PDB file of C-alpha atoms in Angstrom:
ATOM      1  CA  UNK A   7     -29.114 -19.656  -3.617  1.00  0.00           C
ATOM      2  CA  UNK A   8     -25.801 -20.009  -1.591  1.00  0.00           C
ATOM      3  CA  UNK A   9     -23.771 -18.412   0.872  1.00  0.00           C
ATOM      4  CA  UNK A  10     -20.886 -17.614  -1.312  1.00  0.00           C
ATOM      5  CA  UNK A  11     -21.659 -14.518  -3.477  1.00  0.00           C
ATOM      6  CA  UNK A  12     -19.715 -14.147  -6.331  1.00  0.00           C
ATOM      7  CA  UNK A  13     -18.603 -17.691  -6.887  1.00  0.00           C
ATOM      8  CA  UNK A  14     -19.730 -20.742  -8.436  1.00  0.00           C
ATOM      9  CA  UNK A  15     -20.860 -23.563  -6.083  1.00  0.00           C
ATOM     10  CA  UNK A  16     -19.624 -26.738  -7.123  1.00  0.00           C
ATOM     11  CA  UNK A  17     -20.293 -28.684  -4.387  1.00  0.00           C
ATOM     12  CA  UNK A  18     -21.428 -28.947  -0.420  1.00  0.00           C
ATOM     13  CA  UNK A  19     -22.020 -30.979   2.160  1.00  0.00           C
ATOM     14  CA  UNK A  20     -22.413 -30.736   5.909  1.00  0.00           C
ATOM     15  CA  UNK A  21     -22.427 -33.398   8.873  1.00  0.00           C
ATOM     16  CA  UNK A  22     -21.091 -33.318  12.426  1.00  0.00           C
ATOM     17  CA  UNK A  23     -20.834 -29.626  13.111  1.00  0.00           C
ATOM     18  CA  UNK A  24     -18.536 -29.636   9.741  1.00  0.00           C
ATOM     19  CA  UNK A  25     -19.210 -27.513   6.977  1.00  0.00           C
ATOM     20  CA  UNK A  26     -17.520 -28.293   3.398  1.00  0.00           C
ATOM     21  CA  UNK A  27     -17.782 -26.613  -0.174  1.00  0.00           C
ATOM     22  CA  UNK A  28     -15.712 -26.593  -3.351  1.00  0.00           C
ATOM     23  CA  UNK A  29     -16.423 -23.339  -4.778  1.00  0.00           C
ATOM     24  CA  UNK A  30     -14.626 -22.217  -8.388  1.00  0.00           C
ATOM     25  CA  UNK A  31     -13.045 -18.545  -8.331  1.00  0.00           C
ATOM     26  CA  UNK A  32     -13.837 -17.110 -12.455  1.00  0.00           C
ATOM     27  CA  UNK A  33     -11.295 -15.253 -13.690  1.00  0.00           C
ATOM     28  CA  UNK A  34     -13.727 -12.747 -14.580  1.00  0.00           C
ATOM     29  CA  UNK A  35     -14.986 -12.220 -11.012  1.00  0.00           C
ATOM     30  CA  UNK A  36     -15.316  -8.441  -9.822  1.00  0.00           C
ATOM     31  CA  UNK A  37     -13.306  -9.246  -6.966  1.00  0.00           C
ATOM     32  CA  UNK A  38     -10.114  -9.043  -8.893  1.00  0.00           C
ATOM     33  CA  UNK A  39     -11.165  -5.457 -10.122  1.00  0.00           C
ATOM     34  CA  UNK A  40      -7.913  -3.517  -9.779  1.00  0.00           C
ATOM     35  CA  UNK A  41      -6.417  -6.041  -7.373  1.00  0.00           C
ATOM     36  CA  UNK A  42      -3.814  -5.675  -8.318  1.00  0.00           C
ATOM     37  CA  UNK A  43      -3.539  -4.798 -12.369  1.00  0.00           C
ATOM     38  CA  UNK A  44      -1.583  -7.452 -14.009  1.00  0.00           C
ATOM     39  CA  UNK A  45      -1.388  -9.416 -10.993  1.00  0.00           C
ATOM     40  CA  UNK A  46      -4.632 -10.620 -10.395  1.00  0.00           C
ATOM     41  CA  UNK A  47      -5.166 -12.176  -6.473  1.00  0.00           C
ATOM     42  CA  UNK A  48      -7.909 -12.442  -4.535  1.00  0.00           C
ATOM     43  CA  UNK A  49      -8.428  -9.977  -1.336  1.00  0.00           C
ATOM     44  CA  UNK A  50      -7.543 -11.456   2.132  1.00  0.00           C
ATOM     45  CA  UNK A  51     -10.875  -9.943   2.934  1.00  0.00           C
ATOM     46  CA  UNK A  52     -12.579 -12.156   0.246  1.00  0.00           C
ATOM     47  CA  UNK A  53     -11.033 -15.042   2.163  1.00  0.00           C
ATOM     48  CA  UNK A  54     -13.086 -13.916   5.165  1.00  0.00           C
ATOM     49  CA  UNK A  55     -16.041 -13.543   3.208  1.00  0.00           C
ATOM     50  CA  UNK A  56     -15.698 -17.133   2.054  1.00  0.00           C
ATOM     51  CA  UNK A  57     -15.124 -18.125   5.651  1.00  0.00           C
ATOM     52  CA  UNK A  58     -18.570 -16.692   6.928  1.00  0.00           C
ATOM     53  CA  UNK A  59     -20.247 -18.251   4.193  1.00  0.00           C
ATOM     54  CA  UNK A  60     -18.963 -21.348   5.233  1.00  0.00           C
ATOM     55  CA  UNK A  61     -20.023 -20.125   8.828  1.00  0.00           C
ATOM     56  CA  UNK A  62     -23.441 -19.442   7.396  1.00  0.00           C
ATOM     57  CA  UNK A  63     -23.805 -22.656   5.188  1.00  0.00           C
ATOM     58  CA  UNK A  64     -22.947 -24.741   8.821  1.00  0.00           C
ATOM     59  CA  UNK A  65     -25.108 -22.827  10.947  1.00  0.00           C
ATOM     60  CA  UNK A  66     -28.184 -22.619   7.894  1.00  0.00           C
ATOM     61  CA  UNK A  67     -28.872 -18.912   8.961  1.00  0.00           C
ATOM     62  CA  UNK A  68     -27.058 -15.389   8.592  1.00  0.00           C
ATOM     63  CA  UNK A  69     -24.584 -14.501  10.384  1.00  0.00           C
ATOM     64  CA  UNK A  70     -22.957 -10.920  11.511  1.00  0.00           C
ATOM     65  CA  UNK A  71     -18.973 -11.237  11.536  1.00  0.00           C
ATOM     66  CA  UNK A  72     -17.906  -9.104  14.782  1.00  0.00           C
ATOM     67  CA  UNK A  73     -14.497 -10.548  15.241  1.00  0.00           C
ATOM     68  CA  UNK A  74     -11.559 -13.137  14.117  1.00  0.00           C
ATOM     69  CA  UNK A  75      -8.493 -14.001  15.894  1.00  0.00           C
ATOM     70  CA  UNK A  76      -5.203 -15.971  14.687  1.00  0.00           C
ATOM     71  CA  UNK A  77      -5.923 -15.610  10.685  1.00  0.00           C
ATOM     72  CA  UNK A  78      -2.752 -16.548   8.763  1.00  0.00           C
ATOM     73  CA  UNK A  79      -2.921 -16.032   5.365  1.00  0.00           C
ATOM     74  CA  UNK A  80      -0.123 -18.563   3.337  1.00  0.00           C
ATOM     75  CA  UNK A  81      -0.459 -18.990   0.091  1.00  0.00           C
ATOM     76  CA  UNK A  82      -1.974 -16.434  -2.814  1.00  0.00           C
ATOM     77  CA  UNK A  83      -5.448 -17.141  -4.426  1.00  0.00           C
ATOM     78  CA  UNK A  84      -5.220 -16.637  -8.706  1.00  0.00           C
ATOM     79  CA  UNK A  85      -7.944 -16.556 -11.037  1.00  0.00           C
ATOM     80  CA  UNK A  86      -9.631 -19.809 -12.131  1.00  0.00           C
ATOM     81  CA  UNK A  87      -8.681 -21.524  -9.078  1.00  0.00           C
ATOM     82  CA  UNK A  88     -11.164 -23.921  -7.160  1.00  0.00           C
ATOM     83  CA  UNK A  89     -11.100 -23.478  -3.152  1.00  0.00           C
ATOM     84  CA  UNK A  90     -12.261 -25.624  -0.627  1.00  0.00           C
ATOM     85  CA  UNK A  91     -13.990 -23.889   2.485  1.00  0.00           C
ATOM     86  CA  UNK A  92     -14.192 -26.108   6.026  1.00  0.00           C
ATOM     87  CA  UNK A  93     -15.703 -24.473   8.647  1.00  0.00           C
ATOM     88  CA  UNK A  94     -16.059 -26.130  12.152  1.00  0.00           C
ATOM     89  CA  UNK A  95     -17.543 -25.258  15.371  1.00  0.00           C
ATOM     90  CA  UNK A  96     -14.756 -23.654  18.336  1.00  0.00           C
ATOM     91  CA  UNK A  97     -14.827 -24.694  21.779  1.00  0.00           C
ATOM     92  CA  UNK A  98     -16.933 -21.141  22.419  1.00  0.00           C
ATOM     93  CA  UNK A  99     -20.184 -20.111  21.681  1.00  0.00           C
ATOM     94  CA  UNK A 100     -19.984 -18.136  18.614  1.00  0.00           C
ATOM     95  CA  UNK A 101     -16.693 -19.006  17.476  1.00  0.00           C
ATOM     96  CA  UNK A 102     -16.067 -21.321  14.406  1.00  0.00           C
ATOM     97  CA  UNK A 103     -12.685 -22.213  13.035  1.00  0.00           C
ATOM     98  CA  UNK A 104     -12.240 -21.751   9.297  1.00  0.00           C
ATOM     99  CA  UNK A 105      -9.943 -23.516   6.722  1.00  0.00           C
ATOM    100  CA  UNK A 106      -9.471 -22.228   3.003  1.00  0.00           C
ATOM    101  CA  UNK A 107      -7.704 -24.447   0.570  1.00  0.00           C
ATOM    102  CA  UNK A 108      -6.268 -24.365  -2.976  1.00  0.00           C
ATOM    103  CA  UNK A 109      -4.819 -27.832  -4.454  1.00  0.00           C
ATOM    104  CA  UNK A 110      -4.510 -29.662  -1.422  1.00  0.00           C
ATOM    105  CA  UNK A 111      -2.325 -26.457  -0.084  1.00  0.00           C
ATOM    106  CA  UNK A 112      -3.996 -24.492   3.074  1.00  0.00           C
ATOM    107  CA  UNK A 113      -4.731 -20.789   1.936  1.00  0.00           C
ATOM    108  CA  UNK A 114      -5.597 -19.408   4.898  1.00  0.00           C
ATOM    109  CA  UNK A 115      -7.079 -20.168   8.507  1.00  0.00           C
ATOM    110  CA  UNK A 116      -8.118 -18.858  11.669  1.00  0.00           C
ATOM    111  CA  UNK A 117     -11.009 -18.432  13.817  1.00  0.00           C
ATOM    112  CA  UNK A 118     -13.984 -16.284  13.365  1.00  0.00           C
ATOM    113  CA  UNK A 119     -16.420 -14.428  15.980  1.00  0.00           C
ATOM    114  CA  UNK A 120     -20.087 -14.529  14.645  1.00  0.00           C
ATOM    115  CA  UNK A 121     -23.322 -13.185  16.184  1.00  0.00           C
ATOM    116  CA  UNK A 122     -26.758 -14.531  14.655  1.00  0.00           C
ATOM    117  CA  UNK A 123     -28.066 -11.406  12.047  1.00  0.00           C
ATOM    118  CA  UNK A 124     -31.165  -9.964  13.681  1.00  0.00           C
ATOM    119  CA  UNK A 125     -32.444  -9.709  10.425  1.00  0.00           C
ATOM    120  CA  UNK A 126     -32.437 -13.272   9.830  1.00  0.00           C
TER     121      UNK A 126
ATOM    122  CA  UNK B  85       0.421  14.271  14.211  1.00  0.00           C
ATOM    123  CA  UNK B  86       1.851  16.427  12.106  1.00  0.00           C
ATOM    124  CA  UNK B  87       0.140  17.256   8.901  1.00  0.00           C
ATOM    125  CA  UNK B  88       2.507  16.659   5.466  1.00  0.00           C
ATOM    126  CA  UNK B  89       1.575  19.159   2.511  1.00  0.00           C
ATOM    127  CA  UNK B  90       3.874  17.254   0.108  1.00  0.00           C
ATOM    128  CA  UNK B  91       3.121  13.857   0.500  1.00  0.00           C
ATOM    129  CA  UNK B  92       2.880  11.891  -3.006  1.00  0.00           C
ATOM    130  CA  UNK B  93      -0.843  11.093  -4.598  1.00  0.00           C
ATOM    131  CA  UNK B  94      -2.189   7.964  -2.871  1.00  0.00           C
ATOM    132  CA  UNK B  95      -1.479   6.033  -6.335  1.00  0.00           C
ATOM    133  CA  UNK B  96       2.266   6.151  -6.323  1.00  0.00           C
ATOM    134  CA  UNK B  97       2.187   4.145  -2.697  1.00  0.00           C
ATOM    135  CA  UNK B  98      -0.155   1.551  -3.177  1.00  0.00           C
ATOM    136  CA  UNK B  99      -0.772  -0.574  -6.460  1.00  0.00           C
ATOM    137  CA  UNK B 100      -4.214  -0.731  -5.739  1.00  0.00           C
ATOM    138  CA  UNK B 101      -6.901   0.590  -9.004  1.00  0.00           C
ATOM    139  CA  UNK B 102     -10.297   0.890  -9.569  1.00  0.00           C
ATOM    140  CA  UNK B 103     -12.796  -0.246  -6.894  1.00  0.00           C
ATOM    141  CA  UNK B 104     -10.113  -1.882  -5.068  1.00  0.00           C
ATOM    142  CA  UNK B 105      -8.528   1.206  -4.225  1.00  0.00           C
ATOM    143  CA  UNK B 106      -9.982   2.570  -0.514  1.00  0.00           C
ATOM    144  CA  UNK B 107      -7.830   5.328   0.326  1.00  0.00           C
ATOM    145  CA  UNK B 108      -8.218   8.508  -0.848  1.00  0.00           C
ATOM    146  CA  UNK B 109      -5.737  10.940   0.737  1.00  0.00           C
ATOM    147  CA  UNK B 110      -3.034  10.493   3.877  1.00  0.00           C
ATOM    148  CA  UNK B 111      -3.954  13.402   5.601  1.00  0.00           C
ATOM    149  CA  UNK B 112      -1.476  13.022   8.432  1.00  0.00           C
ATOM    150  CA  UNK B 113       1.821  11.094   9.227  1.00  0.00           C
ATOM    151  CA  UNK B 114       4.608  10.705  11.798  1.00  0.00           C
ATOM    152  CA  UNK B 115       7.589   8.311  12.395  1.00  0.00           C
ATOM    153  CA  UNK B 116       5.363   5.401  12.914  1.00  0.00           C
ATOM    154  CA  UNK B 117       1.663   6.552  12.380  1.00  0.00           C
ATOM    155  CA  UNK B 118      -0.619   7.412   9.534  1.00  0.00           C
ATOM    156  CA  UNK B 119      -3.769   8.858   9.374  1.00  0.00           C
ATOM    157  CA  UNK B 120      -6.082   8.697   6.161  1.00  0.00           C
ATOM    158  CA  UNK B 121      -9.566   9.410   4.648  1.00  0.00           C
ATOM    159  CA  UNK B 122     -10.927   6.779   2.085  1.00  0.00           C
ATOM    160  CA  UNK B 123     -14.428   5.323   1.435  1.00  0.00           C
ATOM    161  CA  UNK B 124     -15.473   1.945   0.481  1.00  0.00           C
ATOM    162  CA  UNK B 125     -16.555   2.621  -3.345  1.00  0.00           C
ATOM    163  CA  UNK B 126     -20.084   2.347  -4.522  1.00  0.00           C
ATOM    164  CA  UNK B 127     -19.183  -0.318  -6.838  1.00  0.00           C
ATOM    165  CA  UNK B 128     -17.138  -2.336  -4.134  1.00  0.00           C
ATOM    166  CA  UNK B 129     -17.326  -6.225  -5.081  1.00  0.00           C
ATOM    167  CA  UNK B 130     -18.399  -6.684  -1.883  1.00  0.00           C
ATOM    168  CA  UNK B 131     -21.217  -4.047  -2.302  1.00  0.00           C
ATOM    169  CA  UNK B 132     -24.218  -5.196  -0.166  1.00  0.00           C
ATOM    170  CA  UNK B 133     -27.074  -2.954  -1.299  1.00  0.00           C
ATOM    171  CA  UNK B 134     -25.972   0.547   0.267  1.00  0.00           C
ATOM    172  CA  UNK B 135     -23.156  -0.893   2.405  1.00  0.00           C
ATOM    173  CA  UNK B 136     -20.969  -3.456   2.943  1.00  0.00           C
ATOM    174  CA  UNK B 137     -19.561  -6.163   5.648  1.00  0.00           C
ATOM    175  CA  UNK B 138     -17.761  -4.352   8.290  1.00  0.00           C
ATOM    176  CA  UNK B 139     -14.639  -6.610   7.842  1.00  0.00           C
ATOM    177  CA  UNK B 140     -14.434  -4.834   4.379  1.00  0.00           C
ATOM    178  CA  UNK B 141     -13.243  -2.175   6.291  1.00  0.00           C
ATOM    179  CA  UNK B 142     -10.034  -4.204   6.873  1.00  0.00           C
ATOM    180  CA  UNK B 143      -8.995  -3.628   3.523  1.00  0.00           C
ATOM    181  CA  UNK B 144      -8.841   0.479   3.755  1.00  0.00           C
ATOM    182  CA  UNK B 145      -6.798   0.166   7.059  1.00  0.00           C
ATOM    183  CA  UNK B 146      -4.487  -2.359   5.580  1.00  0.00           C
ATOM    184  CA  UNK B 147      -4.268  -0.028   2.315  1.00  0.00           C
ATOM    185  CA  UNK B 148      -3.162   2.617   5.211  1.00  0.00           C
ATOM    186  CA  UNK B 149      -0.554   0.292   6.636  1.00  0.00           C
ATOM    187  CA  UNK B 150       0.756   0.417   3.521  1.00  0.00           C
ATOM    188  CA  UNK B 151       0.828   3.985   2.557  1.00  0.00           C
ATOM    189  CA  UNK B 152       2.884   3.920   5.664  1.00  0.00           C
ATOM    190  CA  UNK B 153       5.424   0.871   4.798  1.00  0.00           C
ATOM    191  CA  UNK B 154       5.821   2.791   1.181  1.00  0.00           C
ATOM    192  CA  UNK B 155       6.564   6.200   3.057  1.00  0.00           C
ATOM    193  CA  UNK B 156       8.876   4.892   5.103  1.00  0.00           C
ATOM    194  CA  UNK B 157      11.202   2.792   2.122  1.00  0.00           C
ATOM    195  CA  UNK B 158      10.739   6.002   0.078  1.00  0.00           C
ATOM    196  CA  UNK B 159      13.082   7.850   2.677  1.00  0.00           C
ATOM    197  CA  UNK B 160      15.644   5.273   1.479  1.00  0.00           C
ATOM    198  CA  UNK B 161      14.436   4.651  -2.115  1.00  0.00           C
ATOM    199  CA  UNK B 162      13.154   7.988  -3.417  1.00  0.00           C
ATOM    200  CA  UNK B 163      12.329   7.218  -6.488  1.00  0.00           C
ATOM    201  CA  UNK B 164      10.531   3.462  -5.343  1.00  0.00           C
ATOM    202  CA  UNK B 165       7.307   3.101  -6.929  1.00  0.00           C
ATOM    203  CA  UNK B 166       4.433   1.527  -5.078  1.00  0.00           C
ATOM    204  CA  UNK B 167       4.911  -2.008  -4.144  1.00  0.00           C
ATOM    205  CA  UNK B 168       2.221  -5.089  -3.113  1.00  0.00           C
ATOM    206  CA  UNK B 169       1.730  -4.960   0.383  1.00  0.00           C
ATOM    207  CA  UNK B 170       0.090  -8.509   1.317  1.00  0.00           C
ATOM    208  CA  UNK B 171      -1.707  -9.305   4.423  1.00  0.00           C
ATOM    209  CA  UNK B 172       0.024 -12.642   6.060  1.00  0.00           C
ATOM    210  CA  UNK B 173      -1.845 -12.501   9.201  1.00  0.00           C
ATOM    211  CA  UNK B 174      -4.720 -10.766  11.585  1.00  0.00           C
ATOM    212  CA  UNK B 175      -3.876 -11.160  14.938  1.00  0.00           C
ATOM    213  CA  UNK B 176      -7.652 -10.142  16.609  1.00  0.00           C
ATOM    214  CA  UNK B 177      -9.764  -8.001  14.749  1.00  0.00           C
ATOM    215  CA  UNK B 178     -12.826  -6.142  16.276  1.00  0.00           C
ATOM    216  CA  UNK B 179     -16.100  -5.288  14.062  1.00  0.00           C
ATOM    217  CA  UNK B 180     -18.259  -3.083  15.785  1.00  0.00           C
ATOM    218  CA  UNK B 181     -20.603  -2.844  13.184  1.00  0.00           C
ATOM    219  CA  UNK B 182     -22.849  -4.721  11.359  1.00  0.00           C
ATOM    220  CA  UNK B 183     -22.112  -2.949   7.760  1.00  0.00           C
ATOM    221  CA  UNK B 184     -20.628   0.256   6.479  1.00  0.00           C
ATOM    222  CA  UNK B 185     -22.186   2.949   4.556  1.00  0.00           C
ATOM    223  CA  UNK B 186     -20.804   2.692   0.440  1.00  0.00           C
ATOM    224  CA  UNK B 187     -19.355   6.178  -0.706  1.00  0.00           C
ATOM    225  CA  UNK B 188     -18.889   7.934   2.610  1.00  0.00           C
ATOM    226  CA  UNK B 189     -15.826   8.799   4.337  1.00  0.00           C
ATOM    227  CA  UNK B 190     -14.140   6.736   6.197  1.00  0.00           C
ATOM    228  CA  UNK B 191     -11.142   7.760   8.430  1.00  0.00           C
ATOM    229  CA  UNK B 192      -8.416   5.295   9.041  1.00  0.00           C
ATOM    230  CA  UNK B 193      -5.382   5.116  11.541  1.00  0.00           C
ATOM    231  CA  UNK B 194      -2.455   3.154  12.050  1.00  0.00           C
ATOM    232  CA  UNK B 195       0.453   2.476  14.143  1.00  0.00           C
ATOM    233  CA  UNK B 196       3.742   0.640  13.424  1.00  0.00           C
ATOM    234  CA  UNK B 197       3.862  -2.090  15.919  1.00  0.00           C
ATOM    235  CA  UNK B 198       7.035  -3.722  14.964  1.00  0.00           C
ATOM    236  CA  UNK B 199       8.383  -6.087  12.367  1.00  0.00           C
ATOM    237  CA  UNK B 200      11.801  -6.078  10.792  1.00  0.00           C
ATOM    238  CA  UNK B 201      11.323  -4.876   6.360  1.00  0.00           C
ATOM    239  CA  UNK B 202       9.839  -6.224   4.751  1.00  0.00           C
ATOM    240  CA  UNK B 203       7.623  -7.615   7.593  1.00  0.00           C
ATOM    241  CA  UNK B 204       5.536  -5.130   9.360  1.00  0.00           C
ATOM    242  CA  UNK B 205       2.714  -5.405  12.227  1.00  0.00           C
ATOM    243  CA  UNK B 206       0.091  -2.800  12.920  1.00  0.00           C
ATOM    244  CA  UNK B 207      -2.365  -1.551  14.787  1.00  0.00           C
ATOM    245  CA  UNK B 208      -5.138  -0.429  12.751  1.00  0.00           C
ATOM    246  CA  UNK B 209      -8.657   1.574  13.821  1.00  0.00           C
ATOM    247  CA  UNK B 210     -10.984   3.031  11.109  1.00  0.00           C
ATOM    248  CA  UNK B 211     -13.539   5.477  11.768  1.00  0.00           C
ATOM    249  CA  UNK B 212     -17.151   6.655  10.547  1.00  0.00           C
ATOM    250  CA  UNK B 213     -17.412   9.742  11.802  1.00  0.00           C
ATOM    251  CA  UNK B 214     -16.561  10.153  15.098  1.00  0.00           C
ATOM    252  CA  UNK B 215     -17.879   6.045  15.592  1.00  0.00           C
ATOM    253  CA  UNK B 216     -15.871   3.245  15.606  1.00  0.00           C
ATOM    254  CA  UNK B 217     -16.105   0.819  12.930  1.00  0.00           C
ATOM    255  CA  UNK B 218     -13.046  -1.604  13.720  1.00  0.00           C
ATOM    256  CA  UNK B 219      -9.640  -2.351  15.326  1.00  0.00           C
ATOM    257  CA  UNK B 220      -7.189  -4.760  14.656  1.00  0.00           C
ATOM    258  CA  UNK B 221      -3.681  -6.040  14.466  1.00  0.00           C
ATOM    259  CA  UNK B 222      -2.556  -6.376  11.360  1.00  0.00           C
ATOM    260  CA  UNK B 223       0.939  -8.236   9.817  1.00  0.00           C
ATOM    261  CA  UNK B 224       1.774  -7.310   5.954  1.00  0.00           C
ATOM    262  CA  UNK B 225       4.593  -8.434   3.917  1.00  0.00           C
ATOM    263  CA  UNK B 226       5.735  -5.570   1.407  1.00  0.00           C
ATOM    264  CA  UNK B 227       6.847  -7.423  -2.320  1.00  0.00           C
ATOM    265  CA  UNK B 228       8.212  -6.481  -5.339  1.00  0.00           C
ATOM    266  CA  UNK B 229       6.638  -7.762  -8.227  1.00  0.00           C
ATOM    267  CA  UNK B 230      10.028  -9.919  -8.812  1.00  0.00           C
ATOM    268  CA  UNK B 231       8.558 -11.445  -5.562  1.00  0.00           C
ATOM    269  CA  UNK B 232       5.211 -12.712  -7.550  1.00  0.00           C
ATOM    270  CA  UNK B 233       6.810 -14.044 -10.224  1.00  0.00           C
ATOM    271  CA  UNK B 234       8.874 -15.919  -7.998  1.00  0.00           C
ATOM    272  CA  UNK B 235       5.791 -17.524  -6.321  1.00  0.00           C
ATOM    273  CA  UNK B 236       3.745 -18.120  -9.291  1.00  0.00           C
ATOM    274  CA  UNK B 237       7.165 -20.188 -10.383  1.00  0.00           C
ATOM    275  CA  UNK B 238       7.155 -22.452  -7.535  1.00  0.00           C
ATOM    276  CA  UNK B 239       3.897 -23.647  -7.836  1.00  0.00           C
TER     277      UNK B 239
END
């Protein structure tokens, strides 16, 4: 079991408050369901989904997302493509700076606002 | 705000289908606001057992931004069919809670910040009742499907 619902885990490691995983996006994945029809692309808000389960995978525990701030979203996510998540801690508690990337090209990146899941 | 009683179905501003699409209805627009009801869909992707991650929410209040951005070409293009709206950037965004409800209505609103076409920046607030859900600014960038092709060639 992973963090990263709805994609295939193809590799992850962690070490020095760094969080890495190559994950593989199927082209039949749900989260291209009518997004957009003959233009398949994955959701910006699937990119933040990825991002706190990188989050999750550093910090080995669930995690509530309550904020982000400075996410820049630069290049378009297709079908079939693998993605590399890096997650690393901020300066503040709670914050942890996120980097998606497809083919050696950055995807999108920012800085994310967690709060430990009282569930967890 | 005024109410519009002719404003075109949600379909012919945004290309979103299926479970992707969030909005239902704009229920309200000015010069640079929008108001709308939508729901995050029982069989959302990102379906967590009877709710999903608040950030989902971020999708409905973009899909509002660009109900706006498509209402406000169509006073110069008429006939202009919906176009990709694509979020390039989230300035600060807010959750205030944990998850939100699958199937019930939402109510999403949005102000025109600035930008110059096709770049736009918003503020965006969406609503569970009369409770706060989530705020944000949000920066879109409104293409034509030319514009895909274009990118898709350049890789």
């Amino acid at each position: 079991m992973h963090h990263y619902r709805g994609f295939t885990l193809l590799e992850a490691s962690g070490a020095a408050g760094a969080h890495r995983a190559r994950l593989r996006l199927e082209p039949a994945s749900p989260l291209f369901a009518g997004h957009f029809p003959g233009h398949p692309i994955l959701p910006a808000i699937a990119h933040l989904g990825l991002a706190l389960g990188g989050a999750r995978g550093l910090e080995d525990r669930e995690l509530t997302l309550v904020g982000v701030r400075g996410i820049r979203f630069r290049r378009l996510v297709e079908p079939g493509e693998d993605i590399e998540v890096i997650v690393t801690r901020g300066l503040e508690a709670g914050a942890l700076r996120f980097e998606l990337r497809c083919a050696e090209t950055l995807a999108s990146s920012g800085m994310l606002v967690v709060r430990a899941d009282a569930r967890a | 705000m005024p109410v519009l009683e002719e404003l075109p179905p949600v379909e012919a501003l945004v290309p979103h289908r299926g479970p992707a699409l969030l909005v239902d209805r704009v229920v309200a627009m000015s010069e640079d606001r929008l108001e709308c009801v939508g729901r995050i869909p029982v069989d959302s992707a990102f379906a967590d057992g009877e709710a999903a991650p608040c950030f989902v929410g971020l999708e409905l209040a973009a899909q509002a931004a660009a109900a706006l951005e498509a209402l406000r070409h169509r006073r110069d293009f008429p006939n202009a069919g919906p176009q990709i709206g694509y979020i390039v950037g989230i300035r600060e965004g807010r959750f205030e809670m944990g998850e939100i409800p699958l199937g019930q209505e939402l109510r999403a609103q949005v102000r025109l910040l600035g930008g110059a076409s096709p770049l736009a920046m918003h503020e965006v607030r969406l609503f569970h009742g009369e409770i706060p859900c989530l705020s944000a600014q949000v920066s879109t960038y409104r293409a034509g499907r030319a514009f895909l092709a274009t990118l898709k060639d350049a890789r």
